[in-house]
mmCIF file of C-alpha atoms in Angstrom:
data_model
loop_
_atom_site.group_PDB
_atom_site.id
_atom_site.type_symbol
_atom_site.label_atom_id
_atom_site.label_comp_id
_atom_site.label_asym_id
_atom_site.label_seq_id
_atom_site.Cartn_x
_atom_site.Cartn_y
_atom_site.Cartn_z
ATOM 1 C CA UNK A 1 -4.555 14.659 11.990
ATOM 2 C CA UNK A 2 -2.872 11.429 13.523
ATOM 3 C CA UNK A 3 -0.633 10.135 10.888
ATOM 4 C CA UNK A 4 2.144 6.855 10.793
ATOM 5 C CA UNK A 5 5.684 8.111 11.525
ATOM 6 C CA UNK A 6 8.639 5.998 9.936
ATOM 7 C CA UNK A 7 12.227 6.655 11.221
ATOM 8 C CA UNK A 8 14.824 6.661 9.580
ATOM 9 C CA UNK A 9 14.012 8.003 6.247
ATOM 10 C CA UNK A 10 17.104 7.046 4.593
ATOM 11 C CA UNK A 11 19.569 4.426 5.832
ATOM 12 C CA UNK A 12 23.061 3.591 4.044
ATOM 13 C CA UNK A 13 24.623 0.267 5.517
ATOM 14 C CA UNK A 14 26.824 -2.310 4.428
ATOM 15 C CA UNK A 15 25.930 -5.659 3.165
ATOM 16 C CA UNK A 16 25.616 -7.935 6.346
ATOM 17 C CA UNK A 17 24.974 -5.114 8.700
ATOM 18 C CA UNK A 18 22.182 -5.198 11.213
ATOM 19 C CA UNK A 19 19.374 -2.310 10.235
ATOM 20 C CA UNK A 20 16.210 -1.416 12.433
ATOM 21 C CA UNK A 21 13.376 0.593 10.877
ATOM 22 C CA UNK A 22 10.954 1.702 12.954
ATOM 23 C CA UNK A 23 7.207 2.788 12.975
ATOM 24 C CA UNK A 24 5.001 4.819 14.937
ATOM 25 C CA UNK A 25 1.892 3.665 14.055
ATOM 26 C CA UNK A 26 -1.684 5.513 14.763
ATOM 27 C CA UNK A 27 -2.526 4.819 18.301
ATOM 28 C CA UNK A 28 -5.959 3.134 18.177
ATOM 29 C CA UNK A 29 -4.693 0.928 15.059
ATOM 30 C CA UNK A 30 -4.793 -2.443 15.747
ATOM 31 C CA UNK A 31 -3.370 -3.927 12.454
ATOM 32 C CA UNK A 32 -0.076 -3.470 11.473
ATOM 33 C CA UNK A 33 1.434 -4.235 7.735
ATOM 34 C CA UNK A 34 5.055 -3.613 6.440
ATOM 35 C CA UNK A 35 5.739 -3.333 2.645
ATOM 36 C CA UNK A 36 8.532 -2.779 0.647
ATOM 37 C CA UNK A 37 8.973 -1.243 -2.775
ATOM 38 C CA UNK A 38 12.233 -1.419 -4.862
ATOM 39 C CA UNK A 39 12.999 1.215 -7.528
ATOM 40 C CA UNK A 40 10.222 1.075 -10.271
ATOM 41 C CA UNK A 41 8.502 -2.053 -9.406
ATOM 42 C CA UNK A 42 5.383 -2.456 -7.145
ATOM 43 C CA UNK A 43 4.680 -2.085 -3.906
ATOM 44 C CA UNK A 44 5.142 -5.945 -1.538
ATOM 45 C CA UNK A 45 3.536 -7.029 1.427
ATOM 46 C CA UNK A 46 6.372 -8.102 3.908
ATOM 47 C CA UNK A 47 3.918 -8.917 7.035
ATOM 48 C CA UNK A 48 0.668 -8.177 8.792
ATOM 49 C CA UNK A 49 0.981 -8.038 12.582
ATOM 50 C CA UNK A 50 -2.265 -8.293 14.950
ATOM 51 C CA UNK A 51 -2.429 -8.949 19.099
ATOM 52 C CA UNK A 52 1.261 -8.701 19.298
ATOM 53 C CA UNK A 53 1.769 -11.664 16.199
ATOM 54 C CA UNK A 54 2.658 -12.386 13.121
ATOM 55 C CA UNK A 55 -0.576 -12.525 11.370
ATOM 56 C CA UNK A 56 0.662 -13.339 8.480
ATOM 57 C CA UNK A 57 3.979 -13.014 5.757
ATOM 58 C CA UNK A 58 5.136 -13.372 2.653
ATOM 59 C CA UNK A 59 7.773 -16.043 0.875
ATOM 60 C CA UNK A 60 9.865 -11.997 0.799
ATOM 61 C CA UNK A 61 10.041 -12.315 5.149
ATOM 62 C CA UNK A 62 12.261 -15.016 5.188
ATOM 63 C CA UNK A 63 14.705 -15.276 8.657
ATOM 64 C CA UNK A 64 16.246 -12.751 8.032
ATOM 65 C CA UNK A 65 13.272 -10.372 8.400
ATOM 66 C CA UNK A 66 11.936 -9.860 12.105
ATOM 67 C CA UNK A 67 9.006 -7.541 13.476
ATOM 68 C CA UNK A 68 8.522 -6.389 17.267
ATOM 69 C CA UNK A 69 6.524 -4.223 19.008
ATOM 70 C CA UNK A 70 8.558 -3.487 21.683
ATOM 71 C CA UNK A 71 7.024 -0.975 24.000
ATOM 72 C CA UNK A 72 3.202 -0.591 22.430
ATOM 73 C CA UNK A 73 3.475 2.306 20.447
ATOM 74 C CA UNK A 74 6.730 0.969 18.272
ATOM 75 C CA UNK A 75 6.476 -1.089 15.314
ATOM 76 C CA UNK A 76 9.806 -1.984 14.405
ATOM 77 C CA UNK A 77 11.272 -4.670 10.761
ATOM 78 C CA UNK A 78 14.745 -5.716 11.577
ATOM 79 C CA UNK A 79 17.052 -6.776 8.840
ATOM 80 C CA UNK A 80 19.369 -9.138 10.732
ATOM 81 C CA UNK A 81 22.267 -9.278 7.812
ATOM 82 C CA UNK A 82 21.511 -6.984 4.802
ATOM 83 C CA UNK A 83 21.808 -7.996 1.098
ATOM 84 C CA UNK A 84 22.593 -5.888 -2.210
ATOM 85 C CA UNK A 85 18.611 -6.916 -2.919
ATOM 86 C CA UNK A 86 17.166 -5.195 0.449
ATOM 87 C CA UNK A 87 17.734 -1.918 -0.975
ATOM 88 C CA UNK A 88 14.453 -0.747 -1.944
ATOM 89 C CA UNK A 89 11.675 1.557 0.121
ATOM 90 C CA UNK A 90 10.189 0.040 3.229
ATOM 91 C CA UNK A 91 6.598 1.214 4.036
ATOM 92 C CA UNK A 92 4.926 0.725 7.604
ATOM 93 C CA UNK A 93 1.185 1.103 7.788
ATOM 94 C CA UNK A 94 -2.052 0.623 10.427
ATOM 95 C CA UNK A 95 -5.410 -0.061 9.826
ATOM 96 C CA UNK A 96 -8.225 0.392 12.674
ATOM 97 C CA UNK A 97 -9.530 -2.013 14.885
ATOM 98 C CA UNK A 98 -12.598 -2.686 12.410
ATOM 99 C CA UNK A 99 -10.028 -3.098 9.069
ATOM 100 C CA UNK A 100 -12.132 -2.113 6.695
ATOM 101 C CA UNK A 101 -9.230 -2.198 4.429
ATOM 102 C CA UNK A 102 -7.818 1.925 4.494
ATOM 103 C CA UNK A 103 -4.335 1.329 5.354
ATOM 104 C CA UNK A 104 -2.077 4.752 6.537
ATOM 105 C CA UNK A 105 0.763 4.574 5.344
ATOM 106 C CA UNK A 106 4.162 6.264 6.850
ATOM 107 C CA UNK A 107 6.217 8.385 4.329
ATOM 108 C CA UNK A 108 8.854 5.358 3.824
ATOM 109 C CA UNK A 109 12.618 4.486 4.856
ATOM 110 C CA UNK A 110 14.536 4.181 1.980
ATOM 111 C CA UNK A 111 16.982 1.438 2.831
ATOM 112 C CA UNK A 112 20.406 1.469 0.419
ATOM 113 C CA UNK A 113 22.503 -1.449 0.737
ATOM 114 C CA UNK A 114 26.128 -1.053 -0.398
ATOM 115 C CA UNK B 1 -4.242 -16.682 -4.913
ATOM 116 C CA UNK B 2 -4.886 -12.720 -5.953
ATOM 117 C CA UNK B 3 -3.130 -10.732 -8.113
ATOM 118 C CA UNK B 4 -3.755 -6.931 -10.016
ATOM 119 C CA UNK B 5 -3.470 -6.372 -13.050
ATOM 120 C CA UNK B 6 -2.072 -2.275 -14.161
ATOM 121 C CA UNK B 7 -1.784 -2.368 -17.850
ATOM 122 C CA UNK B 8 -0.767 1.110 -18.259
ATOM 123 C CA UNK B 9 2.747 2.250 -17.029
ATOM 124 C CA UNK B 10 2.126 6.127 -17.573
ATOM 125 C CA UNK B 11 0.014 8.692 -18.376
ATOM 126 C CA UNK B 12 -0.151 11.919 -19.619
ATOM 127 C CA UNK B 13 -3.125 14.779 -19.453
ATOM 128 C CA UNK B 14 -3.781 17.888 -19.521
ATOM 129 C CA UNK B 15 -4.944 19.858 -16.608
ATOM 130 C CA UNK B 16 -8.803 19.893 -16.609
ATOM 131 C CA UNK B 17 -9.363 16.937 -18.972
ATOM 132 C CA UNK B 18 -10.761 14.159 -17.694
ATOM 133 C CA UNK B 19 -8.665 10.722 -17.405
ATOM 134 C CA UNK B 20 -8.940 6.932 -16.832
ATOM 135 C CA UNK B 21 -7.036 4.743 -15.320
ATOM 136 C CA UNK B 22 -7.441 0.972 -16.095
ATOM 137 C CA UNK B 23 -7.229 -2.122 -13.317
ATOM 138 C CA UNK B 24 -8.080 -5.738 -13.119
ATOM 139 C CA UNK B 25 -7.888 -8.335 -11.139
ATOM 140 C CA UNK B 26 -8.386 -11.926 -10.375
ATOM 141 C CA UNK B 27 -9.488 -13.662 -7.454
ATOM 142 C CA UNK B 28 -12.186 -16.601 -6.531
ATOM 143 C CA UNK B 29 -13.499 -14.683 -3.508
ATOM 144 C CA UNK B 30 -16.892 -13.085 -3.311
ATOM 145 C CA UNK B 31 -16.349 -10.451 -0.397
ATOM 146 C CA UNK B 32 -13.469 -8.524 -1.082
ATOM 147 C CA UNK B 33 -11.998 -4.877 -1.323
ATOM 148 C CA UNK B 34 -11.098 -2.779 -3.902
ATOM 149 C CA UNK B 35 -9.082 0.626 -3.769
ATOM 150 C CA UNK B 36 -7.309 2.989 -5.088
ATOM 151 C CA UNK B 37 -4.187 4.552 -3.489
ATOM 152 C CA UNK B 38 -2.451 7.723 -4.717
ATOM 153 C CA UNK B 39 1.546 8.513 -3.924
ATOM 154 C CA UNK B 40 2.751 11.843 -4.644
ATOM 155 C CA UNK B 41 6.225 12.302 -5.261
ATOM 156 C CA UNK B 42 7.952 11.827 -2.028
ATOM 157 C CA UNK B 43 4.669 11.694 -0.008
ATOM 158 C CA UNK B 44 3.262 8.616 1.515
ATOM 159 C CA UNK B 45 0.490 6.958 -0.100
ATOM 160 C CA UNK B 46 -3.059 7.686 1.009
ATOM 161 C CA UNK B 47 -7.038 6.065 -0.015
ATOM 162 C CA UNK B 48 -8.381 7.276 -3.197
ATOM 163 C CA UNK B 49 -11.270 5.388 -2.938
ATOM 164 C CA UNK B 50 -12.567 2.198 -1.642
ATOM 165 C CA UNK B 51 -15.112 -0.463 -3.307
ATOM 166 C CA UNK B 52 -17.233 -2.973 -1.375
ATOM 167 C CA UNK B 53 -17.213 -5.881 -3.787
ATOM 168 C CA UNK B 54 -21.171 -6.590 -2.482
ATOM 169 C CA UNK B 55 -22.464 -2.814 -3.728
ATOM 170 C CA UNK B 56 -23.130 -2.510 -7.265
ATOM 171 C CA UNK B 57 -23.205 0.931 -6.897
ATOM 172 C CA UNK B 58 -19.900 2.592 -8.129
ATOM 173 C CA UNK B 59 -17.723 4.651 -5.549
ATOM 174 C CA UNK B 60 -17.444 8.161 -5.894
ATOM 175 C CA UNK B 61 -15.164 10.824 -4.119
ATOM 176 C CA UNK B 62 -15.472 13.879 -5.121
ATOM 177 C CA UNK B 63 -13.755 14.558 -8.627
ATOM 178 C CA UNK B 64 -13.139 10.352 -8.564
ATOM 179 C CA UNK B 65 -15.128 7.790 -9.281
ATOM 180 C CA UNK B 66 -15.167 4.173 -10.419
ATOM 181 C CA UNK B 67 -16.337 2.254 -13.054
ATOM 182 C CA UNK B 68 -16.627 -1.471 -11.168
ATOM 183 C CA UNK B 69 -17.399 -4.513 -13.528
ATOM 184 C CA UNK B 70 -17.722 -7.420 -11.205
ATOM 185 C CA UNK B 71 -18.184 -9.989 -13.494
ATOM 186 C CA UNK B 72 -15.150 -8.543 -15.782
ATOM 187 C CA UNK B 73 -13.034 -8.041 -12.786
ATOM 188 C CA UNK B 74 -12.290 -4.778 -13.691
ATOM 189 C CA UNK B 75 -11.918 -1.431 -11.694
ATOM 190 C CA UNK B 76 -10.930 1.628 -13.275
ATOM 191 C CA UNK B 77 -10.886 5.041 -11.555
ATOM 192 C CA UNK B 78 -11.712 8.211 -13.588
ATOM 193 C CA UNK B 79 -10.511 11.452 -12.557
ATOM 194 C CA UNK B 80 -12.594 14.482 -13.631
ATOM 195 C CA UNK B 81 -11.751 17.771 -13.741
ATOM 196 C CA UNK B 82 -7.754 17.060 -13.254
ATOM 197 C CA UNK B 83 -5.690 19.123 -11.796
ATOM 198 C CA UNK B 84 -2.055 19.392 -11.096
ATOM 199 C CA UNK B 85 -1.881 18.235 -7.343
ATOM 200 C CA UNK B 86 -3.303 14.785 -9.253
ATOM 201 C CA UNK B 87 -0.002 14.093 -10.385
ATOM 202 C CA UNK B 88 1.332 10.790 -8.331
ATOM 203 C CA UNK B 89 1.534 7.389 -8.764
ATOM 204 C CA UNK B 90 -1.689 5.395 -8.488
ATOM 205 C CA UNK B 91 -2.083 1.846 -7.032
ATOM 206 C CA UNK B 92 -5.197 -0.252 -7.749
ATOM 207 C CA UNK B 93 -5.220 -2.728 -4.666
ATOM 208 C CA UNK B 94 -7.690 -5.737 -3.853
ATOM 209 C CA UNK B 95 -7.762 -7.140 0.183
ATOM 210 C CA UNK B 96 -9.988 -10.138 0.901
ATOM 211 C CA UNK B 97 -13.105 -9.102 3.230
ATOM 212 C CA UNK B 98 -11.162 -10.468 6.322
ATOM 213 C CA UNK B 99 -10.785 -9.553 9.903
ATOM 214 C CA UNK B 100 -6.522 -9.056 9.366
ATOM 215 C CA UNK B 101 -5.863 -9.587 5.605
ATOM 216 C CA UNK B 102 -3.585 -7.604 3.799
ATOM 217 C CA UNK B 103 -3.943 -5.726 0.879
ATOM 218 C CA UNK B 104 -2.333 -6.712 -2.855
ATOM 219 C CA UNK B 105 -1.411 -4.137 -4.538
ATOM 220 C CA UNK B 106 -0.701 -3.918 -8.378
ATOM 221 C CA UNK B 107 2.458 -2.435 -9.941
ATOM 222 C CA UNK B 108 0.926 1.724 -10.214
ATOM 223 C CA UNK B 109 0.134 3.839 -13.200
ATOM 224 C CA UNK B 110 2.389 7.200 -13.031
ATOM 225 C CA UNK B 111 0.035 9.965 -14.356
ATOM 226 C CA UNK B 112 1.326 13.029 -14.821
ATOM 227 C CA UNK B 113 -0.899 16.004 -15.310
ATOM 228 C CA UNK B 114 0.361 18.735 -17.678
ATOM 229 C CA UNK B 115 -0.005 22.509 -17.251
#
């Protein structure tokens, strides 16, 4: 069964590094969403991505947040310099081309910023 | 704009009872979405079940179904017959009927089921 791949699953970095998660989403998807969830709260819409564009983000995806889909199959969220507060778990997910609103979800990257 | 409304935090049951989960939400769209999402430990999340806003009929999957109250806003998911692979975290979630919009989730009820 076709499923969304997330690499890595856990990332340590420093505060200010540079971190790339990326996203393998399900091939005939069309829609493409990243969320985040830090410890015990509830799960945040970062960005929607649709025809190789921002659809649309949240107040959360600030300049410091990017999104690319570099070769057609990746879906990558860049972190340009980390903070203490972008720990949390980042989720990728598709939707098909007709969107009827099931989202598959990857398994998560748990990002820890030290 | 949207937001979902999880009152309860946790849960407890015992295997094979039956159990309900409580959501609402608040919006001033007429065509929307309504799901719920289930995330077992460590697992991604997956569909539960999904509500047209436009059927009156209540969703069912299975051992799952939903109570929809449009006018109340409210959406609760009942789980019959639980069993232990139900333990997870559950999401109640509400997307506007759109060609790209994303889904709002609200902050999960943990349910644990109890041997």
């Amino acid at each position: 069964e076709p499923e969304v791949t997330q690499t890595p699953s856990h990332q340590v970095t420093q505060m200010g590094q540079e971190v790339i998660l990326r996203c393998v989403p399900i091939s005939n998807h069309l829609y493409f969403y990243w969320y985040r969830q830090i410890l015990g709260q509830k799960v945040e819409f970062l960005v929607s991505f649709y025809n190789n564009e921002i659809s649309e983000k949240s107040e959360i995806f600030d300049d410091q947040f990017s999104v690319e889909r570099p070769d057609g199959s990746n879906f990558t969220l860049k972190i340009r310099s980390t903070k203490l507060e972008d720990s949390a778990m980042y989720f990728c997910a598709s939707s098909d081309p007709l969107n009827t609103g099931e989202l598959f979800f990857g398994e998560g990257s748990r990002l820890t910023v030290l | 704009a949207q937001t979902v409304t999880q009152s309860q935090p946790e849960m407890s049951v015992q295997e094979a009872e039956t159990v309900t989960l409580s959501c609402t939400y608040d919006t001033s769209e007429s065509n929307y979405y309504l799901f719920w999402y289930k995330q077992p430990p460590s697992r991604q999340m997956i569909l539960v079940i999904r509500q047209e806003a436009y059927k009156q009929q209540n969703a069912t999957e299975n051992r799952f179904s939903v109570n929809f109250q449009k006018a109340a806003k409210s959406f609760s998911l009942k789980i019959s017959d639980s069993q232990l692979g139900d333990t997870a975290m559950y999401f109640c979630a509400f997307m506007k009927q759109g060609r790209d919009d994303k889904i709002i989730f609200g902050k999960g009820t943990r349910l644990h089921i109890l041997p």
